CSV table of C-alpha atoms in Angstrom, one decimal:
chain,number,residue,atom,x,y,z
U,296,UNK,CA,-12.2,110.7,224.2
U,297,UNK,CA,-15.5,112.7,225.2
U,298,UNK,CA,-14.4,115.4,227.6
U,299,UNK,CA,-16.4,115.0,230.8
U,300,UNK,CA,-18.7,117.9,231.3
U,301,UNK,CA,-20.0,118.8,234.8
U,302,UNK,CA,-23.7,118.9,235.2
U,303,UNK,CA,-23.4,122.9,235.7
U,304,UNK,CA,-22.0,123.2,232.5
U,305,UNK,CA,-24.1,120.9,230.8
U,306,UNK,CA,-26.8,123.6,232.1
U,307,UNK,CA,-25.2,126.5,231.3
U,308,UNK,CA,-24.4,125.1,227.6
U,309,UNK,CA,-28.0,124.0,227.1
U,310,UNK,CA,-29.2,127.3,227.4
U,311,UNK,CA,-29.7,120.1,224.7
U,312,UNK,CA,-36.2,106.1,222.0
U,313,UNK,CA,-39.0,108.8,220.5
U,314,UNK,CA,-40.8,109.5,217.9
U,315,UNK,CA,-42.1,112.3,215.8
U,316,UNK,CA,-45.3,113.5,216.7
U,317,UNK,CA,-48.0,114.1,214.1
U,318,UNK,CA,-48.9,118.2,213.9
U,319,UNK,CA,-52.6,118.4,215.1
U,320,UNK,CA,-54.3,121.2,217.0
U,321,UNK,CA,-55.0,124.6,217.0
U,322,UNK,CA,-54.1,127.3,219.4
U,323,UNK,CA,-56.2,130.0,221.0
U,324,UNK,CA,-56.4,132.8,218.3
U,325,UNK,CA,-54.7,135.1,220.4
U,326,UNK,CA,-51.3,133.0,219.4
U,327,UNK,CA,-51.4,133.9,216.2
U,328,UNK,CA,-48.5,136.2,215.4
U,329,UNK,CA,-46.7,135.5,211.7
U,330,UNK,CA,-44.7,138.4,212.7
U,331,UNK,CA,-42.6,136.4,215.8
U,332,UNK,CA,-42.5,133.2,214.3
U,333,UNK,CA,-39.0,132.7,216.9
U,334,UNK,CA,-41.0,132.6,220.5
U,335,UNK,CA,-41.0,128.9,219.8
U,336,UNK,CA,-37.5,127.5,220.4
U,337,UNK,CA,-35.9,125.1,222.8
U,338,UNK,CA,-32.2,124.1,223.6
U,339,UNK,CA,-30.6,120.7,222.6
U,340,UNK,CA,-28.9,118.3,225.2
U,341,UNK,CA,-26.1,117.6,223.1
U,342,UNK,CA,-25.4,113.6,222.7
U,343,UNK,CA,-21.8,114.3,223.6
U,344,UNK,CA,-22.7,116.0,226.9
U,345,UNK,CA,-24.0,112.5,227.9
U,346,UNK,CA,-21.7,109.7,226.0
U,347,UNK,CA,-25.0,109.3,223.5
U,348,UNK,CA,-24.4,109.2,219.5
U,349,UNK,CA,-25.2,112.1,217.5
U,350,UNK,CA,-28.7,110.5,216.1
U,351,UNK,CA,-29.6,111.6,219.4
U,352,UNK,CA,-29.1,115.5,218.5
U,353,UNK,CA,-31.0,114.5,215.4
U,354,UNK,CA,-33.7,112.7,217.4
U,355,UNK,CA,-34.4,115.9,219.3
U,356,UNK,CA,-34.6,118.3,216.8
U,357,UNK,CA,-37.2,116.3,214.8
U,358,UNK,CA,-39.3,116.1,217.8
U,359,UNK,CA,-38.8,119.7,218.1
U,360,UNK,CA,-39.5,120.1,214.8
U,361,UNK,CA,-42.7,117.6,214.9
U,362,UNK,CA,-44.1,119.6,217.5
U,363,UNK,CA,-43.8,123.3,215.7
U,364,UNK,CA,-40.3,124.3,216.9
U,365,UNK,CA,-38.4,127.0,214.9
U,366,UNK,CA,-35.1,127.4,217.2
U,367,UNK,CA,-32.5,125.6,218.5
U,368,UNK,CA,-29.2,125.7,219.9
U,369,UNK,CA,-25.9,125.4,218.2
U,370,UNK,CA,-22.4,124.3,219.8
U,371,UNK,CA,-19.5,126.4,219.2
U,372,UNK,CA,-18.0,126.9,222.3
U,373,UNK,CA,-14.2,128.1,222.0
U,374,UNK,CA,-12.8,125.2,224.1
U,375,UNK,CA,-13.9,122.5,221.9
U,376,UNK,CA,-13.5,124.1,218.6
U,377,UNK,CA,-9.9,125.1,219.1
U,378,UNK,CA,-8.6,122.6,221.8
U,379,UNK,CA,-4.8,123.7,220.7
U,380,UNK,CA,-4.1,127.3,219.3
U,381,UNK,CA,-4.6,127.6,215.6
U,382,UNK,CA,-5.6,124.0,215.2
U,383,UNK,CA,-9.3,123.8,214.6
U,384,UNK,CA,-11.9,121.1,215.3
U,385,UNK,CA,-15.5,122.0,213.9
U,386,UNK,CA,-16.5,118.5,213.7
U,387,UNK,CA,-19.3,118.5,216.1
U,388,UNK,CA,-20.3,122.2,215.1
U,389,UNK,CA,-20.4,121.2,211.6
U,390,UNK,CA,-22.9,118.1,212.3
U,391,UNK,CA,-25.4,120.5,214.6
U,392,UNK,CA,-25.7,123.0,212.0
U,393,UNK,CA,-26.0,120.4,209.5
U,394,UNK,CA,-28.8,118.9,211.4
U,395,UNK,CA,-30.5,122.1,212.1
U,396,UNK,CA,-30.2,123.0,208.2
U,397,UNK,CA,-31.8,119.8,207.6
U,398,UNK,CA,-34.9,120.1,209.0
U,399,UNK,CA,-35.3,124.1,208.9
U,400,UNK,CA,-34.5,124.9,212.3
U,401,UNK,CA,-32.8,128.0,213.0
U,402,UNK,CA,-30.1,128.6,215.8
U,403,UNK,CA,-28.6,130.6,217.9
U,404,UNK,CA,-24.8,130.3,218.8
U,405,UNK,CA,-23.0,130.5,222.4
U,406,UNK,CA,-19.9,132.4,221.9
U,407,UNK,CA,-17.9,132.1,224.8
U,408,UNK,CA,-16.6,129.1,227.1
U,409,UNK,CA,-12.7,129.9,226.6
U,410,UNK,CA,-10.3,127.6,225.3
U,411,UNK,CA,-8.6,126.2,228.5
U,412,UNK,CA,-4.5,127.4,226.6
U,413,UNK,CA,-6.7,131.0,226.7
U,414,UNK,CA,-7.3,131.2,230.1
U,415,UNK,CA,-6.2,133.6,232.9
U,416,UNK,CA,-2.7,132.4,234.8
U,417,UNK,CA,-3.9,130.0,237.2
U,418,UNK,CA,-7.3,129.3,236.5
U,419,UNK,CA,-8.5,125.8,236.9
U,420,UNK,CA,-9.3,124.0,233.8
U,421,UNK,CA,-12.5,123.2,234.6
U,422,UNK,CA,-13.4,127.0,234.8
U,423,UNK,CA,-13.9,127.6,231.1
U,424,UNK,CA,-17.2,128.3,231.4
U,425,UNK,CA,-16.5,131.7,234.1
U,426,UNK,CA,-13.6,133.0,232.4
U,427,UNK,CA,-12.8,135.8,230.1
U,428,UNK,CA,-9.4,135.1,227.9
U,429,UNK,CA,-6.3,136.5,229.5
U,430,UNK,CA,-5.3,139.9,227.9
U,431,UNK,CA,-2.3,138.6,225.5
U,432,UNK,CA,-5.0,136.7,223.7
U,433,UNK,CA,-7.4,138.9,223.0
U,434,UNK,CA,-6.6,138.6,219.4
U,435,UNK,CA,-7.3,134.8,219.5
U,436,UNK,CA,-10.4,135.3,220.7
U,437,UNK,CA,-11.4,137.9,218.3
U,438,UNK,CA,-10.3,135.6,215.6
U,439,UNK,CA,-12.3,133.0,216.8
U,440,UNK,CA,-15.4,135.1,217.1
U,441,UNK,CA,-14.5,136.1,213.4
U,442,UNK,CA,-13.9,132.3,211.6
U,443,UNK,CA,-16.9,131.1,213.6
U,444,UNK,CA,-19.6,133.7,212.3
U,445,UNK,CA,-17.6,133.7,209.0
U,446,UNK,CA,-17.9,129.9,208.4
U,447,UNK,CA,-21.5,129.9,209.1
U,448,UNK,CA,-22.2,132.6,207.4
U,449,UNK,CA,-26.0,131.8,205.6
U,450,UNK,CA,-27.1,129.4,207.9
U,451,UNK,CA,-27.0,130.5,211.2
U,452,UNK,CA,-27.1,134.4,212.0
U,453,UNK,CA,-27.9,134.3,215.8
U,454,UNK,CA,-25.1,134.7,218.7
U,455,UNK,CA,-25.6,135.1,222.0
U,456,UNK,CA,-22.0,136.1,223.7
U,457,UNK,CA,-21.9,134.5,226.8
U,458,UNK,CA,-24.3,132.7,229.7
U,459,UNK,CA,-25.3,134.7,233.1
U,460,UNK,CA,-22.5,137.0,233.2
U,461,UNK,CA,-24.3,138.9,236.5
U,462,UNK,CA,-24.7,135.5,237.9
U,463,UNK,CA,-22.7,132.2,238.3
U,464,UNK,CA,-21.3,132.8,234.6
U,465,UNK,CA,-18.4,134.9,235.2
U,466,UNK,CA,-15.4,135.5,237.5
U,467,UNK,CA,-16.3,135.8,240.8
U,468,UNK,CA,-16.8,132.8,243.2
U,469,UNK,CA,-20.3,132.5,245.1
U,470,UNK,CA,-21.9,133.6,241.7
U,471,UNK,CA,-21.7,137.8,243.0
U,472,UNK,CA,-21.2,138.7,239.8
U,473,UNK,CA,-23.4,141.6,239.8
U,474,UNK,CA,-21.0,144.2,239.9
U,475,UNK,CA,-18.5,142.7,237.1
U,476,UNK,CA,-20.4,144.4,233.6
U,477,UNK,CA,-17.1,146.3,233.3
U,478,UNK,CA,-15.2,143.4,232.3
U,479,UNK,CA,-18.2,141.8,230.7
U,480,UNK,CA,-18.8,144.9,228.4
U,481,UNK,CA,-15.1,144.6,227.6
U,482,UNK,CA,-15.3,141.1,226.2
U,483,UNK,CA,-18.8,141.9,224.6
U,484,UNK,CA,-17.0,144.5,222.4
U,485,UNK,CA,-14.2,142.8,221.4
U,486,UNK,CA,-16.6,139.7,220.1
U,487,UNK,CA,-19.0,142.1,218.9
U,488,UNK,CA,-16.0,143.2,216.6
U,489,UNK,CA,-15.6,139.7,215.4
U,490,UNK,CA,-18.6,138.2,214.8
U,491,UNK,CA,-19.3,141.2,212.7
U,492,UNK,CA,-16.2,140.9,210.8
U,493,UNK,CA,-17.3,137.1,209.8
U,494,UNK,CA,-20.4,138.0,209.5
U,495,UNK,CA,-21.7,141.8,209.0
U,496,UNK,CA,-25.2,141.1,208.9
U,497,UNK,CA,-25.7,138.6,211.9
U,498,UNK,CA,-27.5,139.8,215.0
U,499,UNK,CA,-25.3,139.4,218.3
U,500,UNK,CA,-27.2,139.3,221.9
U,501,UNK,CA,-25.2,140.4,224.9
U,502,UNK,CA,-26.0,139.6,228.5
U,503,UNK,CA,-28.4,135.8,228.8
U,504,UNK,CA,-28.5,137.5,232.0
U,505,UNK,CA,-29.5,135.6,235.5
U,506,UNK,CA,-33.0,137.4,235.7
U,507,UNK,CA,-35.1,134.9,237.7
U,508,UNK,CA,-37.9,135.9,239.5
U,509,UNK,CA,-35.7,136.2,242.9
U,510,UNK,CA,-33.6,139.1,241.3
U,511,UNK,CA,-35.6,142.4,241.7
U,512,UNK,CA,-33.2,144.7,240.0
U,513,UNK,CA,-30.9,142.6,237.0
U,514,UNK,CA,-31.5,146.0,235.1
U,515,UNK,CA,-28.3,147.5,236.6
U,516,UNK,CA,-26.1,145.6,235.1
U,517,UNK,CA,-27.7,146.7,231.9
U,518,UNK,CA,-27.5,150.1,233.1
U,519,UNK,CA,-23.7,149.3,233.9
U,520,UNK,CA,-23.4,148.1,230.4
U,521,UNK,CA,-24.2,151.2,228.8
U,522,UNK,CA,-22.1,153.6,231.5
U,523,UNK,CA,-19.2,151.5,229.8
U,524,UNK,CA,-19.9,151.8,226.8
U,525,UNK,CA,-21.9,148.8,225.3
U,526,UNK,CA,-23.8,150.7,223.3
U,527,UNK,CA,-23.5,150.0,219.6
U,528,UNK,CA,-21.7,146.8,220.5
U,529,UNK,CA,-24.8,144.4,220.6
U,530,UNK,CA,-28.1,143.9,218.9
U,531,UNK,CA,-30.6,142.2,220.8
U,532,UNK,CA,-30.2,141.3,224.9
U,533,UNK,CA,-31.1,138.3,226.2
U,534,UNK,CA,-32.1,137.3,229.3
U,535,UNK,CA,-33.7,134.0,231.1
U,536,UNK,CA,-36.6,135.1,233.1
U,537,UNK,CA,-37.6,132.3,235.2
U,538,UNK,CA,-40.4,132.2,237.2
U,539,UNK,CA,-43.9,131.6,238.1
U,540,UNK,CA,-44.7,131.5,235.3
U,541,UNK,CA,-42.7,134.1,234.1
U,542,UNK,CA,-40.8,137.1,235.3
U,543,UNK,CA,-42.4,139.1,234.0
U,544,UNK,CA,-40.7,142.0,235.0
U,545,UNK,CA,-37.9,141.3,234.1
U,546,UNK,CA,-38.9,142.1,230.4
U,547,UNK,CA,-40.4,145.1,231.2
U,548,UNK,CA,-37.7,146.5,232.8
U,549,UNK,CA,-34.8,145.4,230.6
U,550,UNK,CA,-37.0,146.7,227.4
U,551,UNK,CA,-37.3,150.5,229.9
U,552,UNK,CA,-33.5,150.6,230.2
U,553,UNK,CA,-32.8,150.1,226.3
U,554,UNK,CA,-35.5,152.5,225.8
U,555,UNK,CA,-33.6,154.9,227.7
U,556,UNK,CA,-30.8,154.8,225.9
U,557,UNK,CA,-31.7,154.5,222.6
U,558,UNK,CA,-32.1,150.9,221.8
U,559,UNK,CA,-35.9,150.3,222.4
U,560,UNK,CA,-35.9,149.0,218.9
U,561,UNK,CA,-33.5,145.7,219.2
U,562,UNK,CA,-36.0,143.6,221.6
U,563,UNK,CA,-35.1,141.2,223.4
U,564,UNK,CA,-34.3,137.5,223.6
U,565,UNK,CA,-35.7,134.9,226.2
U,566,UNK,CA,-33.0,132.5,226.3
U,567,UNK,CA,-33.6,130.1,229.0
U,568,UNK,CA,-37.5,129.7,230.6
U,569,UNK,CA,-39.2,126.6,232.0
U,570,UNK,CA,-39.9,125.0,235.3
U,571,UNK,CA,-37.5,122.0,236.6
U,572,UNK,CA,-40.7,119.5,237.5
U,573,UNK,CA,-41.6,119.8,233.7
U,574,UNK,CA,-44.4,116.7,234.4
U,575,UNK,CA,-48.3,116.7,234.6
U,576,UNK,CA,-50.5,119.5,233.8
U,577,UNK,CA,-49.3,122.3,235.4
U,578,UNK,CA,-46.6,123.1,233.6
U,579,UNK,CA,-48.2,123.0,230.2
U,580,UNK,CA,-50.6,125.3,231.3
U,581,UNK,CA,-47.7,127.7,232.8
U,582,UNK,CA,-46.2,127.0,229.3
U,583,UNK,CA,-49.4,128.1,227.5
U,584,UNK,CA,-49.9,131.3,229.5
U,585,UNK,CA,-46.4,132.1,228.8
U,586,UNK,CA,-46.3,131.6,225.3
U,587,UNK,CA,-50.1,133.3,225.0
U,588,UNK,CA,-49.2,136.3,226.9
U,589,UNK,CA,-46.0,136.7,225.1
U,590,UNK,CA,-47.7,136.9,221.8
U,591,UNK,CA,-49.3,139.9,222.1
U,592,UNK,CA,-48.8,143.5,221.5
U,593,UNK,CA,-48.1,144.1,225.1
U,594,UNK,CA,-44.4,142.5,224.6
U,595,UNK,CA,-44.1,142.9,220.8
U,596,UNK,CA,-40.6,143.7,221.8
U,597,UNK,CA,-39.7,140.0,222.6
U,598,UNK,CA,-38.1,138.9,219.4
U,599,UNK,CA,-37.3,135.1,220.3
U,600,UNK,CA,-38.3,132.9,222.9
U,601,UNK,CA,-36.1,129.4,224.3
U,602,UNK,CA,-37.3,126.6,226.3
U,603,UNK,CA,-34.5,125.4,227.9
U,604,UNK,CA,-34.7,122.2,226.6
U,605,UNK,CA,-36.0,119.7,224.6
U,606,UNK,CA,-34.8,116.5,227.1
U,607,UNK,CA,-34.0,116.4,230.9
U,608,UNK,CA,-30.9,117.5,231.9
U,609,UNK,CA,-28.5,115.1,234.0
U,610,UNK,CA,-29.6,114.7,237.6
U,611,UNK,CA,-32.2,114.1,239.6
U,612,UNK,CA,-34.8,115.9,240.2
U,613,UNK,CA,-34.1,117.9,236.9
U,614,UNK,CA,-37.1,117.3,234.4
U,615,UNK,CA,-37.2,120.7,232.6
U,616,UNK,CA,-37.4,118.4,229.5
U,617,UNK,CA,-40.2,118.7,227.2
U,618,UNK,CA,-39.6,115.1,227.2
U,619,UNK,CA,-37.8,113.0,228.9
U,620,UNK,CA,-34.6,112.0,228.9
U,621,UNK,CA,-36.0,109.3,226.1
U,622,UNK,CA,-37.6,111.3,224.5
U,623,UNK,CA,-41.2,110.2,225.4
U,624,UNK,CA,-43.0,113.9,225.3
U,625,UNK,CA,-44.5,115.1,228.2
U,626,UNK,CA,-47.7,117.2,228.5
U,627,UNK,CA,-46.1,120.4,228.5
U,628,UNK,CA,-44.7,119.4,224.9
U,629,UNK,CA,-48.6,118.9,223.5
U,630,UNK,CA,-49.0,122.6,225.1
U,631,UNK,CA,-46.0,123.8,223.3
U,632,UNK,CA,-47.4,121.9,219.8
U,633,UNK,CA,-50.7,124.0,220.4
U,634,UNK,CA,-49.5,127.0,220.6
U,635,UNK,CA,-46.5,126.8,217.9
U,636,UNK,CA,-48.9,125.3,215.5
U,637,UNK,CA,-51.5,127.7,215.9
U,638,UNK,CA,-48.9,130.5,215.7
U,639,UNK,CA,-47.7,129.4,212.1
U,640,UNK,CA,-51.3,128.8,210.7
């Protein structure tokens, strides 16, 4: 039976009848950077999510991949993969990775989402998502960290350990969770430790922080971060920046606290961007300024860069999609075929 998944969650995991489009068009020179080819990923709506067959995850990518993509998603959240301890399910993993593989996509992992026998004592089920393991199963988690990265190994070397920690991702109610990198930065080591030990050479992001453009100073929690130790215990951090059309601070001041202590050199993931009216003209050209502005020396130190998703999540009123939800691209997804296109030529 497909576990029903609250719309929420489906958000927070997406962080998921068309055709392929034919490659045509050039972007503005100023694109052109061989050197980032990842600032043009998006996230998959996973068929599961929405009781649709898996030719629907494959559907997506190759319009992703039809209109210059290089990233996707990938789905190994904890609960699904080990539904009973010790007792492994990597069914669904297997066929996204498989899919990706196929058509030369790469991915980046969520790590997190606790398997619901994990949980804290009396935590509702449905809380997976906001919840760190209870203490006497620390070692699960590590190993799960460890066989997920280890299996993989080869074909997908990206991980991103948990979604909006500092916001409505983590423990307390009312999504106040700005105070809480403590307990994040505990969790961040421990699957740090794993993934490395499945996987020595894959890169691990911590934080896919809340940043939109309505949170002013995000960078203390990264500053709480490394008062508790996190450095050494992630490679990249990721945050979603959303706003008009960027925030574009955000980046800027993320990339001044890791400069001050040490880590200018990891960069920086954008995770989640994009606008939730995702029809007409004006987001493409929001799209396009994003992706030009991004590619140029002024943030050299953005590594990777996520539209949130390739299809409209659940809901109304929620077209982030670069299509919609059947796959019939949008204008914003001939924008982001310019300026991919251009950037591989």
């Amino acid at each position: 039976m497909i576990e029903k998944i609250t719309r929420r969650e489906m958000l927070r995991r997406a962080g998921a009848a068309g055709g392929a489009l034919a490659v045509g068009g050039m972007a503005p020179a100023l694109a052109k950077d061989p050197r980032r080819p990842l600032l043009y990923g998006a996230g998959i709506i996973w068929g599961r999510w929405v009781n649709l067959p898996r030719d629907y995850d494959d559907r997506q990518m190759d319009l992703l991949k039809s209109l210059g993509g290089t990233v996707c998603s990938a789905s190994f959240d904890w609960v699904d993969v080990e539904p009973t301890p010790g007792k492994w399910d990597w069914s669904y993993a297997d066929h996204t990775v498989d899919a990706a593989q196929k058509r030369k996509l790469k991915q980046i992992a969520f790590i997190g989402n606790t398997a619901r026998w994990a949980l804290p004592t009396g935590v509702s089920p449905n809380l997976t998502y906001r919840f760190p393991p209870r203490d006497n199963c620390e070692s699960a988690f590590y190993n799960y960290c460890r066989t997920a990265a280890a299996r993989y190994r080869g074909r997908v070397e990206m991980f991103q350990f948990w979604n909006e920690p500092n916001g409505c991702g983590w423990v307390k109610d009312g999504c106040a969770n700005a105070d809480q990198f403590a307990l994040y930065t505990r969790w961040l080591k421990v699957a740090y430790a794993g993934l490395k030990a499945g996987n020595p050479h894959c890169i691990v992001a911590a934080g896919a922080l809340d940043y939109n453009q309505g949170v002013k100073d995000g960078y203390k929690y990264i500053e709480g971060m490394y008062k508790n130790g996190a450095y050494g215990h992630f490679d990249t951090i990721s945050i979603h920046p959303y706003g008009e059309p960027l925030h574009w601070e955000a980046l800027s001041d993320t990339h001044r606290v890791m400069s001050e202590n040490g880590d200018s050199h990891k960069g920086i993931w954008i995770t989640e961007y994009g606008w939730s009216d995702s029809k007409g003209e004006g987001p493409a050209e929001k799209l396009r300024e994003v992706l030009r502005r991004l590619s140029t020396p002024e943030f050299s130190y953005v590594k990777l860069a996520n539209y949130l998703c390739v299809t409209d999540l659940p809901g109304k009123g929620e077209q982030y999609g670069l299509a919609d939800r059947d796959l019939h691209p949008r204008p914003i997804a001939m924008a982001f075929r310019e300026m991919a296109t251009g950037a591989q030529a």
